[in-house]
GROMACS .gro file of C-alpha atoms in nm:
model
  436
    1MET     CA    1  -1.967  -4.909   2.504
    2HIS     CA    2  -1.793  -5.054   2.752
    3LYS     CA    3  -1.490  -5.152   2.757
    4ASN     CA    4  -1.562  -5.512   2.947
    5ALA     CA    5  -1.826  -5.585   2.649
    6SER     CA    6  -1.834  -5.746   2.363
    7PRO     CA    7  -1.838  -5.579   2.008
    8ALA     CA    8  -2.131  -5.765   1.910
    9LEU     CA    9  -2.350  -5.766   2.216
   10GLU     CA   10  -2.336  -5.399   2.297
   11GLN     CA   11  -2.591  -5.240   2.530
   12GLU     CA   12  -2.935  -5.213   2.363
   13PHE     CA   13  -3.057  -4.949   2.640
   14GLU     CA   14  -3.369  -5.102   2.670
   15HIS     CA   15  -3.532  -4.875   2.886
   16GLU     CA   16  -3.333  -4.543   2.854
   17PRO     CA   17  -3.230  -4.279   2.584
   18VAL     CA   18  -2.912  -4.392   2.430
   19PRO     CA   19  -2.655  -4.176   2.546
   20LEU     CA   20  -2.432  -3.993   2.263
   21SER     CA   21  -2.124  -4.176   2.353
   22HIS     CA   22  -2.271  -4.514   2.218
   23ARG     CA   23  -2.441  -4.399   1.864
   24HIS     CA   24  -2.367  -4.535   1.569
   25SER     CA   25  -2.269  -4.378   1.225
   26THR     CA   26  -2.516  -4.247   0.981
   27ARG     CA   27  -2.384  -4.533   0.743
   28SER     CA   28  -2.447  -4.806   0.973
   29VAL     CA   29  -2.807  -4.717   1.064
   30SER     CA   30  -2.820  -4.604   0.729
   31ALA     CA   31  -2.770  -4.979   0.656
   32VAL     CA   32  -3.021  -5.086   0.923
   33TRP     CA   33  -3.294  -4.978   0.693
   34PHE     CA   34  -3.196  -5.001   0.346
   35GLY     CA   35  -3.157  -5.292   0.381
   36PHE     CA   36  -3.509  -5.402   0.530
   37PRO     CA   37  -3.740  -5.294   0.245
   38MET     CA   38  -3.487  -5.487  -0.017
   39ILE     CA   39  -3.737  -5.776  -0.041
   40LEU     CA   40  -3.847  -6.048  -0.230
   41THR     CA   41  -4.215  -5.910  -0.050
   42ASN     CA   42  -4.220  -5.537  -0.209
   43ALA     CA   43  -4.149  -5.711  -0.557
   44LEU     CA   44  -4.428  -5.940  -0.516
   45PHE     CA   45  -4.645  -5.570  -0.451
   46GLY     CA   46  -4.522  -5.349  -0.692
   47GLY     CA   47  -4.595  -5.631  -0.976
   48ILE     CA   48  -4.984  -5.668  -0.835
   49ILE     CA   49  -5.031  -5.325  -0.854
   50THR     CA   50  -4.877  -5.247  -1.198
   51TRP     CA   51  -5.067  -5.563  -1.309
   52HIS     CA   52  -5.364  -5.369  -1.212
   53LEU     CA   53  -5.321  -5.019  -1.249
   54GLY     CA   54  -5.048  -5.039  -1.547
   55PHE     CA   55  -4.669  -4.897  -1.563
   56TRP     CA   56  -4.635  -4.557  -1.543
   57PRO     CA   57  -5.018  -4.529  -1.268
   58ALA     CA   58  -4.810  -4.754  -1.064
   59LEU     CA   59  -4.531  -4.589  -1.009
   60VAL     CA   60  -4.720  -4.302  -0.935
   61ALA     CA   61  -4.850  -4.474  -0.685
   62ILE     CA   62  -4.558  -4.668  -0.534
   63LEU     CA   63  -4.404  -4.259  -0.543
   64LEU     CA   64  -4.690  -4.120  -0.371
   65GLY     CA   65  -4.679  -4.412  -0.104
   66ASN     CA   66  -4.320  -4.365  -0.049
   67LEU     CA   67  -4.353  -3.968   0.009
   68VAL     CA   68  -4.600  -4.055   0.289
   69LEU     CA   69  -4.372  -4.271   0.417
   70PHE     CA   70  -4.060  -4.042   0.428
   71ALA     CA   71  -4.287  -3.774   0.590
   72TYR     CA   72  -4.437  -3.995   0.807
   73VAL     CA   73  -4.112  -4.251   0.927
   74GLY     CA   74  -3.894  -3.925   0.891
   75ALA     CA   75  -4.023  -3.741   1.143
   76LEU     CA   76  -4.007  -4.002   1.395
   77SER     CA   77  -3.698  -4.047   1.328
   78TRP     CA   78  -3.579  -3.724   1.333
   79PHE     CA   79  -3.716  -3.747   1.693
   80ALA     CA   80  -3.584  -4.021   1.794
   81GLY     CA   81  -3.186  -3.914   1.702
   82ARG     CA   82  -3.271  -3.635   1.827
   83THR     CA   83  -3.331  -3.746   2.169
   84GLY     CA   84  -3.190  -4.142   2.197
   85MET     CA   85  -3.569  -4.290   2.316
   86ASN     CA   86  -3.713  -4.635   2.168
   87PHE     CA   87  -4.090  -4.657   2.072
   88ALA     CA   88  -4.182  -4.721   2.372
   89LEU     CA   89  -3.988  -4.435   2.563
   90GLN     CA   90  -4.157  -4.214   2.287
   91ALA     CA   91  -4.542  -4.383   2.329
   92LYS     CA   92  -4.466  -4.322   2.700
   93ARG     CA   93  -4.478  -3.915   2.656
   94THR     CA   94  -4.761  -3.962   2.462
   95PHE     CA   95  -5.047  -4.214   2.567
   96GLY     CA   96  -4.897  -4.232   2.916
   97THR     CA   97  -4.738  -4.401   3.155
   98LYS     CA   98  -4.971  -4.740   3.181
   99GLY     CA   99  -5.162  -4.578   2.840
  100TYR     CA  100  -4.884  -4.671   2.646
  101ILE     CA  101  -4.815  -5.041   2.769
  102LEU     CA  102  -5.150  -5.092   2.556
  103VAL     CA  103  -4.985  -4.889   2.212
  104SER     CA  104  -4.624  -5.061   2.257
  105GLY     CA  105  -4.774  -5.390   2.311
  106PHE     CA  106  -4.999  -5.444   2.053
  107LEU     CA  107  -4.751  -5.290   1.814
  108SER     CA  108  -4.496  -5.486   1.926
  109THR     CA  109  -4.746  -5.822   1.891
  110VAL     CA  110  -4.840  -5.724   1.543
  111VAL     CA  111  -4.476  -5.729   1.425
  112ILE     CA  112  -4.373  -6.060   1.587
  113GLY     CA  113  -4.691  -6.139   1.323
  114TRP     CA  114  -4.473  -6.020   1.061
  115TYR     CA  115  -4.191  -6.214   1.222
  116ALA     CA  116  -4.418  -6.576   1.176
  117PHE     CA  117  -4.571  -6.467   0.752
  118GLN     CA  118  -4.199  -6.432   0.680
  119THR     CA  119  -4.054  -6.657   0.883
  120GLY     CA  120  -4.360  -6.968   0.723
  121LEU     CA  121  -4.293  -6.749   0.354
  122THR     CA  122  -3.919  -6.913   0.394
  123GLY     CA  123  -3.998  -7.241   0.439
  124THR     CA  124  -4.337  -7.227   0.159
  125VAL     CA  125  -4.046  -7.063  -0.063
  126ILE     CA  126  -3.760  -7.290  -0.019
  127ASN     CA  127  -4.017  -7.618  -0.112
  128GLN     CA  128  -4.165  -7.458  -0.420
  129THR     CA  129  -3.777  -7.364  -0.526
  130PHE     CA  130  -3.565  -7.640  -0.465
  131GLY     CA  131  -3.823  -7.883  -0.344
  132TRP     CA  132  -3.732  -7.900   0.047
  133ASN     CA  133  -3.888  -7.974   0.342
  134ALA     CA  134  -4.123  -7.684   0.423
  135LEU     CA  135  -4.139  -7.705   0.766
  136ALA     CA  136  -3.780  -7.822   0.840
  137VAL     CA  137  -3.667  -7.552   0.593
  138THR     CA  138  -3.912  -7.307   0.899
  139ALA     CA  139  -3.783  -7.473   1.164
  140PHE     CA  140  -3.387  -7.378   1.075
  141SER     CA  141  -3.499  -7.050   1.006
  142MET     CA  142  -3.646  -6.945   1.359
  143VAL     CA  143  -3.342  -7.043   1.454
  144LEU     CA  144  -3.110  -6.868   1.227
  145TYR     CA  145  -3.300  -6.567   1.260
  146THR     CA  146  -3.332  -6.584   1.640
  147ALA     CA  147  -2.993  -6.615   1.650
  148VAL     CA  148  -2.900  -6.348   1.422
  149THR     CA  149  -3.117  -6.071   1.655
  150PHE     CA  150  -2.939  -6.197   1.930
  151LEU     CA  151  -2.632  -6.056   1.879
  152GLY     CA  152  -2.815  -5.677   1.833
  153VAL     CA  153  -2.856  -5.377   1.649
  154ARG     CA  154  -2.519  -5.395   1.450
  155ALA     CA  155  -2.582  -5.741   1.327
  156LEU     CA  156  -2.883  -5.589   1.162
  157SER     CA  157  -2.680  -5.304   1.036
  158LEU     CA  158  -2.447  -5.620   0.901
  159LEU     CA  159  -2.705  -5.828   0.751
  160GLY     CA  160  -2.824  -5.509   0.573
  161MET     CA  161  -2.545  -5.451   0.443
  162ILE     CA  162  -2.511  -5.766   0.261
  163ALA     CA  163  -2.862  -5.828   0.203
  164ALA     CA  164  -2.951  -5.522  -0.017
  165PRO     CA  165  -2.657  -5.575  -0.296
  166LEU     CA  166  -2.749  -5.925  -0.332
  167PHE     CA  167  -3.109  -5.821  -0.392
  168VAL     CA  168  -2.967  -5.561  -0.673
  169VAL     CA  169  -2.738  -5.779  -0.823
  170LEU     CA  170  -3.011  -6.068  -0.815
  171GLY     CA  171  -3.306  -5.858  -0.954
  172LEU     CA  172  -3.092  -5.717  -1.269
  173VAL     CA  173  -2.943  -6.070  -1.361
  174ALA     CA  174  -3.346  -6.146  -1.330
  175LEU     CA  175  -3.389  -5.867  -1.588
  176TRP     CA  176  -3.102  -5.981  -1.814
  177LEU     CA  177  -3.224  -6.312  -1.855
  178VAL     CA  178  -3.587  -6.160  -1.898
  179GLY     CA  179  -3.408  -5.947  -2.142
  180GLN     CA  180  -3.336  -6.287  -2.379
  181GLN     CA  181  -3.704  -6.292  -2.465
  182HIS     CA  182  -3.820  -6.018  -2.425
  183ASP     CA  183  -3.860  -5.597  -2.561
  184PHE     CA  184  -3.768  -5.398  -2.240
  185SER     CA  185  -3.912  -5.061  -2.527
  186ALA     CA  186  -4.258  -5.191  -2.442
  187VAL     CA  187  -4.241  -5.112  -2.067
  188THR     CA  188  -4.399  -4.821  -2.089
  189GLN     CA  189  -4.649  -4.925  -2.289
  190TRP     CA  190  -4.828  -5.142  -2.050
  191LYS     CA  191  -5.182  -5.046  -1.928
  192GLY     CA  192  -5.298  -5.266  -1.707
  193ALA     CA  193  -5.431  -5.649  -1.739
  194PRO     CA  194  -5.782  -5.591  -1.895
  195SER     CA  195  -5.923  -5.867  -1.710
  196ALA     CA  196  -5.831  -5.626  -1.375
  197ALA     CA  197  -5.940  -5.343  -1.503
  198GLY     CA  198  -6.144  -5.131  -1.185
  199ALA     CA  199  -6.032  -5.382  -0.966
  200MET     CA  200  -5.813  -5.199  -0.781
  201SER     CA  201  -5.782  -4.742  -0.686
  202MET     CA  202  -5.471  -4.552  -0.703
  203GLY     CA  203  -5.570  -4.502  -0.321
  204THR     CA  204  -5.571  -4.860  -0.302
  205ALA     CA  205  -5.207  -4.934  -0.437
  206VAL     CA  206  -5.115  -4.637  -0.190
  207THR     CA  207  -5.161  -4.722   0.105
  208MET     CA  208  -5.079  -5.069   0.006
  209VAL     CA  209  -4.722  -4.960  -0.008
  210ILE     CA  210  -4.770  -4.788   0.307
  211ALA     CA  211  -4.872  -5.059   0.520
  212GLY     CA  212  -4.603  -5.241   0.407
  213PHE     CA  213  -4.427  -5.139   0.707
  214ALA     CA  214  -4.684  -4.921   0.872
  215ASP     CA  215  -4.558  -5.128   1.207
  216SER     CA  216  -4.194  -5.121   1.161
  217GLY     CA  217  -4.224  -4.786   1.031
  218THR     CA  218  -4.395  -4.658   1.291
  219MET     CA  219  -4.159  -4.841   1.529
  220THR     CA  220  -3.858  -4.678   1.366
  221ALA     CA  221  -3.714  -4.558   1.665
  222ASP     CA  222  -3.604  -4.869   1.749
  223PHE     CA  223  -3.361  -4.862   1.454
  224THR     CA  224  -3.294  -4.497   1.433
  225ARG     CA  225  -3.223  -4.337   1.806
  226TRP     CA  226  -2.906  -4.514   1.739
  227SER     CA  227  -2.794  -4.240   1.504
  228LYS     CA  228  -2.623  -3.912   1.630
  229ASP     CA  229  -2.851  -3.680   1.589
  230GLY     CA  230  -3.217  -3.588   1.407
  231ARG     CA  231  -3.014  -3.511   1.052
  232SER     CA  232  -2.901  -3.915   1.102
  233ALA     CA  233  -3.139  -4.005   1.147
  234VAL     CA  234  -3.397  -3.888   0.862
  235ILE     CA  235  -3.148  -3.947   0.644
  236ALA     CA  236  -3.092  -4.321   0.746
  237ALA     CA  237  -3.522  -4.320   0.673
  238PHE     CA  238  -3.500  -4.115   0.322
  239SER     CA  239  -3.257  -4.454   0.234
  240ALA     CA  240  -3.528  -4.642   0.328
  241PHE     CA  241  -3.820  -4.426   0.159
  242PRO     CA  242  -3.794  -4.387  -0.092
  243LEU     CA  243  -3.472  -4.533  -0.195
  244ALA     CA  244  -3.430  -4.895  -0.135
  245ASN     CA  245  -3.829  -4.876  -0.123
  246VAL     CA  246  -3.853  -4.786  -0.449
  247ILE     CA  247  -3.571  -4.919  -0.644
  248SER     CA  248  -3.782  -5.324  -0.479
  249TYR     CA  249  -4.069  -5.224  -0.593
  250LEU     CA  250  -3.920  -5.115  -0.994
  251PHE     CA  251  -3.792  -5.492  -0.997
  252GLY     CA  252  -4.208  -5.593  -0.979
  253VAL     CA  253  -4.325  -5.311  -1.189
  254VAL     CA  254  -4.099  -5.390  -1.444
  255ILE     CA  255  -4.135  -5.724  -1.495
  256VAL     CA  256  -4.480  -5.746  -1.457
  257ALA     CA  257  -4.497  -5.460  -1.740
  258VAL     CA  258  -4.294  -5.629  -1.972
  259GLY     CA  259  -4.471  -5.982  -1.964
  260ALA     CA  260  -4.230  -6.209  -1.805
  261ALA     CA  261  -4.389  -6.239  -1.447
  262VAL     CA  262  -4.509  -6.603  -1.369
  263ASP     CA  263  -4.895  -6.614  -1.220
  264PRO     CA  264  -4.840  -6.173  -1.159
  265VAL     CA  265  -5.271  -6.228  -1.045
  266ASN     CA  266  -5.146  -6.412  -0.685
  267ASN     CA  267  -4.722  -6.373  -0.731
  268GLY     CA  268  -4.657  -6.008  -0.863
  269GLY     CA  269  -4.319  -5.968  -0.949
  270ASN     CA  270  -4.158  -6.166  -0.793
  271PHE     CA  271  -3.790  -6.296  -1.007
  272LEU     CA  272  -3.701  -6.576  -0.748
  273SER     CA  273  -3.864  -6.851  -0.994
  274LEU     CA  274  -3.691  -6.634  -1.321
  275LEU     CA  275  -3.339  -6.784  -1.169
  276MET     CA  276  -3.382  -7.143  -1.188
  277GLY     CA  277  -3.271  -7.342  -1.458
  278HIS     CA  278  -2.955  -7.120  -1.575
  279GLY     CA  279  -2.690  -7.332  -1.331
  280ALA     CA  280  -2.613  -7.465  -1.028
  281LEU     CA  281  -2.407  -7.141  -0.960
  282LEU     CA  282  -2.722  -6.905  -0.952
  283SER     CA  283  -2.926  -7.135  -0.844
  284THR     CA  284  -2.716  -7.167  -0.515
  285VAL     CA  285  -2.682  -6.838  -0.488
  286ALA     CA  286  -3.053  -6.802  -0.499
  287CYS     CA  287  -3.115  -7.032  -0.227
  288LEU     CA  288  -2.834  -6.813  -0.006
  289PHE     CA  289  -3.055  -6.524  -0.103
  290VAL     CA  290  -3.427  -6.641   0.008
  291PHE     CA  291  -3.257  -6.685   0.376
  292ILE     CA  292  -3.066  -6.350   0.397
  293ASN     CA  293  -3.330  -6.156   0.180
  294LEU     CA  294  -3.654  -6.275   0.410
  295GLY     CA  295  -3.394  -6.341   0.688
  296SER     CA  296  -3.351  -5.876   0.699
  297VAL     CA  297  -3.728  -5.842   0.772
  298CYS     CA  298  -3.769  -6.125   0.971
  299THR     CA  299  -3.451  -5.946   1.257
  300HIS     CA  300  -3.570  -5.653   1.234
  301CYS     CA  301  -3.971  -5.737   1.341
  302LEU     CA  302  -3.802  -5.941   1.641
  303TYR     CA  303  -3.582  -5.655   1.736
  304ASN     CA  304  -3.893  -5.429   1.714
  305GLY     CA  305  -4.080  -5.663   1.905
  306ALA     CA  306  -3.829  -5.781   2.146
  307VAL     CA  307  -3.745  -5.433   2.249
  308GLY     CA  308  -4.065  -5.369   2.231
  309PHE     CA  309  -4.188  -5.643   2.507
  310SER     CA  310  -3.826  -5.639   2.686
  311HIS     CA  311  -3.956  -5.277   2.788
  312LEU     CA  312  -4.299  -5.330   2.897
  313PHE     CA  313  -4.168  -5.630   3.124
  314ASN     CA  314  -3.875  -5.431   3.250
  315SER     CA  315  -3.638  -5.717   3.117
  316LYS     CA  316  -3.371  -5.759   2.846
  317MET     CA  317  -3.403  -5.738   2.463
  318ARG     CA  318  -3.194  -6.060   2.421
  319VAL     CA  319  -3.389  -6.236   2.661
  320TRP     CA  320  -3.745  -6.153   2.495
  321THR     CA  321  -3.561  -6.250   2.121
  322LEU     CA  322  -3.506  -6.620   2.273
  323ILE     CA  323  -3.869  -6.587   2.366
  324LEU     CA  324  -4.101  -6.430   2.125
  325GLY     CA  325  -3.854  -6.568   1.790
  326ALA     CA  326  -3.968  -6.953   1.889
  327VAL     CA  327  -4.325  -6.809   1.944
  328GLY     CA  328  -4.306  -6.670   1.647
  329GLY     CA  329  -4.111  -6.940   1.456
  330LEU     CA  330  -4.463  -7.178   1.613
  331LEU     CA  331  -4.633  -6.957   1.512
  332ALA     CA  332  -4.512  -6.998   1.120
  333LEU     CA  333  -4.507  -7.395   1.154
  334ALA     CA  334  -4.884  -7.365   1.226
  335GLY     CA  335  -4.968  -7.218   0.934
  336VAL     CA  336  -5.021  -6.844   1.114
  337TRP     CA  337  -4.841  -6.674   0.823
  338SER     CA  338  -5.129  -6.759   0.550
  339TYR     CA  339  -5.353  -6.447   0.684
  340PHE     CA  340  -5.103  -6.237   0.530
  341LEU     CA  341  -5.395  -6.034   0.398
  342GLU     CA  342  -5.538  -5.982   0.707
  343TRP     CA  343  -5.280  -5.860   0.861
  344LEU     CA  344  -5.151  -5.605   0.616
  345SER     CA  345  -5.519  -5.462   0.628
  346LEU     CA  346  -5.502  -5.430   1.016
  347LEU     CA  347  -5.192  -5.227   0.897
  348GLY     CA  348  -5.305  -5.054   0.677
  349MET     CA  349  -5.615  -4.885   0.911
  350VAL     CA  350  -5.517  -4.864   1.244
  351VAL     CA  351  -5.124  -4.870   1.343
  352PRO     CA  352  -5.089  -4.494   1.102
  353PRO     CA  353  -5.275  -4.290   1.342
  354PHE     CA  354  -5.059  -4.442   1.676
  355GLY     CA  355  -4.775  -4.296   1.502
  356ALA     CA  356  -5.014  -3.957   1.347
  357VAL     CA  357  -5.045  -3.867   1.718
  358MET     CA  358  -4.689  -3.863   1.796
  359ILE     CA  359  -4.587  -3.681   1.567
  360VAL     CA  360  -4.809  -3.397   1.628
  361ASP     CA  361  -4.729  -3.447   2.000
  362LEU     CA  362  -4.391  -3.539   2.030
  363ILE     CA  363  -4.248  -3.255   1.767
  364PHE     CA  364  -4.512  -2.968   1.673
  365MET     CA  365  -4.605  -2.925   1.984
  366ALA     CA  366  -4.274  -3.046   2.212
  367SER     CA  367  -4.337  -2.728   2.418
  368PHE     CA  368  -4.611  -2.872   2.576
  369SER     CA  369  -4.549  -3.161   2.559
  370GLU     CA  370  -4.186  -3.122   2.712
  371GLN     CA  371  -4.326  -2.901   2.977
  372ARG     CA  372  -4.602  -3.162   3.050
  373ALA     CA  373  -4.681  -3.381   3.377
  374PRO     CA  374  -4.662  -3.729   3.374
  375GLN     CA  375  -4.978  -3.872   3.330
  376ARG     CA  376  -5.089  -4.274   3.391
  377MET     CA  377  -5.363  -4.260   3.070
  378ARG     CA  378  -5.380  -3.976   2.814
  379GLY     CA  379  -5.777  -3.959   2.687
  380SER     CA  380  -5.637  -3.734   2.451
  381ALA     CA  381  -5.420  -3.905   2.266
  382PHE     CA  382  -5.641  -4.236   2.195
  383ALA     CA  383  -5.931  -3.984   2.126
  384GLY     CA  384  -5.732  -3.865   1.836
  385TRP     CA  385  -5.621  -4.245   1.744
  386ALA     CA  386  -5.945  -4.377   1.804
  387ILE     CA  387  -6.102  -4.064   1.525
  388GLY     CA  388  -5.827  -4.157   1.337
  389SER     CA  389  -5.829  -4.500   1.292
  390VAL     CA  390  -6.285  -4.495   1.271
  391CYS     CA  391  -6.203  -4.233   0.981
  392ALA     CA  392  -5.961  -4.518   0.820
  393ILE     CA  393  -6.207  -4.796   0.876
  394VAL     CA  394  -6.490  -4.631   0.669
  395THR     CA  395  -6.305  -4.510   0.437
  396HIS     CA  396  -6.175  -4.902   0.363
  397LEU     CA  397  -6.567  -4.996   0.353
  398ALA     CA  398  -6.703  -4.698   0.188
  399PHE     CA  399  -6.477  -4.514  -0.019
  400PRO     CA  400  -6.135  -4.642  -0.007
  401GLN     CA  401  -6.011  -4.456  -0.361
  402LEU     CA  402  -5.922  -4.201  -0.116
  403GLY     CA  403  -5.670  -4.446   0.007
  404GLU     CA  404  -5.753  -4.518   0.440
  405ALA     CA  405  -5.409  -4.494   0.564
  406VAL     CA  406  -5.352  -4.130   0.463
  407VAL     CA  407  -5.657  -4.074   0.577
  408GLY     CA  408  -5.603  -4.230   0.920
  409LEU     CA  409  -5.288  -4.038   0.943
  410LEU     CA  410  -5.476  -3.716   0.845
  411THR     CA  411  -5.794  -3.747   1.088
  412ALA     CA  412  -5.533  -3.879   1.418
  413ALA     CA  413  -5.300  -3.570   1.340
  414LEU     CA  414  -5.601  -3.283   1.266
  415SER     CA  415  -5.828  -3.449   1.551
  416TYR     CA  416  -5.556  -3.479   1.783
  417THR     CA  417  -5.413  -3.096   1.740
  418ALA     CA  418  -5.750  -3.018   1.769
  419ILE     CA  419  -5.826  -3.192   2.072
  420ILE     CA  420  -5.594  -2.991   2.265
  421LYS     CA  421  -5.649  -2.683   2.098
  422LEU     CA  422  -5.960  -2.668   2.234
  423ARG     CA  423  -5.938  -2.842   2.602
  424GLY     CA  424  -5.634  -2.563   2.618
  425ALA     CA  425  -5.323  -2.622   2.746
  426LYS     CA  426  -5.335  -2.463   3.045
  427THR     CA  427  -5.657  -2.621   3.148
  428LEU     CA  428  -5.545  -2.934   3.061
  429ARG     CA  429  -5.231  -2.901   3.270
  430PRO     CA  430  -5.432  -2.927   3.570
  431LEU     CA  431  -5.591  -3.195   3.440
  432GLU     CA  432  -5.289  -3.395   3.395
  433GLU     CA  433  -5.117  -3.344   3.734
  434LYS     CA  434  -5.415  -3.433   3.905
  435ASN     CA  435  -5.485  -3.741   3.743
  436ALA     CA  436  -5.048  -3.829   3.734
   0.00000   0.00000   0.00000
């Protein structure tokens, strides 16, 4: 960091790899990721999965989904920590100097959809819980989350250090309150609701876990490029998947399995309502918790989008933080967050194949990709992504029990590998040089 720069407003290195002199500690980068999955949304999903599958199958689905996430996000993080490259720079190498615009632009737009959803959800949750005006709270949230993101990645790290412990503490308080009226010894006996039998497959549940962080997980380099090396970046990814992500899901699992959930079909294991009616102090803390908890997601998503768009338009992260913060906030006020299920389905099917192609290209074929001449549009990379996405969509429509997210990942990786092997590195290089 330059001597004349404020610690809160250090360079964000939108257009170049983060130099080693500006890298952060493993603890700091881990806090960015660790605080991200510690959200009420995960408790909600954990409860919904448990309501359908039962206690033990739900645990299996959650663990499988997190193992996939760790392998996926961990690999992309390792490359980011080793090179200091953000997602846009990585995508430029794999998809081409012009082709990356489609990839980075798409993911940066989708992640702003998540920001809009969580901002709108903040207003709705506060309205339903405390009776405050939903639109006013949403507008306030937009300003608050944009201001925190504007400060940069260090602010995200600090927020994570606050959000994660607060989630665990209030989750434990909720379980303690539940324990006053319910017997936890029966938790592991929960077999799922009879009315929900067969409505959700194991594959669908695994996809739900993966899809929740498919977008920001693919763009993990925006966070883990600040790591001192590849190993530190993998540790940061591990702190989120499986560690933090599993913990947040487990609260929802237990609340539904013990029979304490309020509207488990739609609200899963969301424990916020369980904290109400137990005194002004707990209610006040719960109110702050909503802003900190959902704000952790919003700021991370907004940061991803701002870094992506700043690279696309050769601009600055903070400029796009203000622009996208306002645009996403207006979308939240307009109610776009209610299309949540469509976003989730989209993420689970078409986003992971992007990352799968990048992992194969940048890591497993590093000796080839590092020597490859720049190309404007790498058709082979888009072909691998397209095959993976089509296979995921077909799986979603015809064989959902197989898990479309996993199918998309595997088929994209295998098809891209096959394309490169069939064309051959020697014949491919002259073609790329010709098209550069």
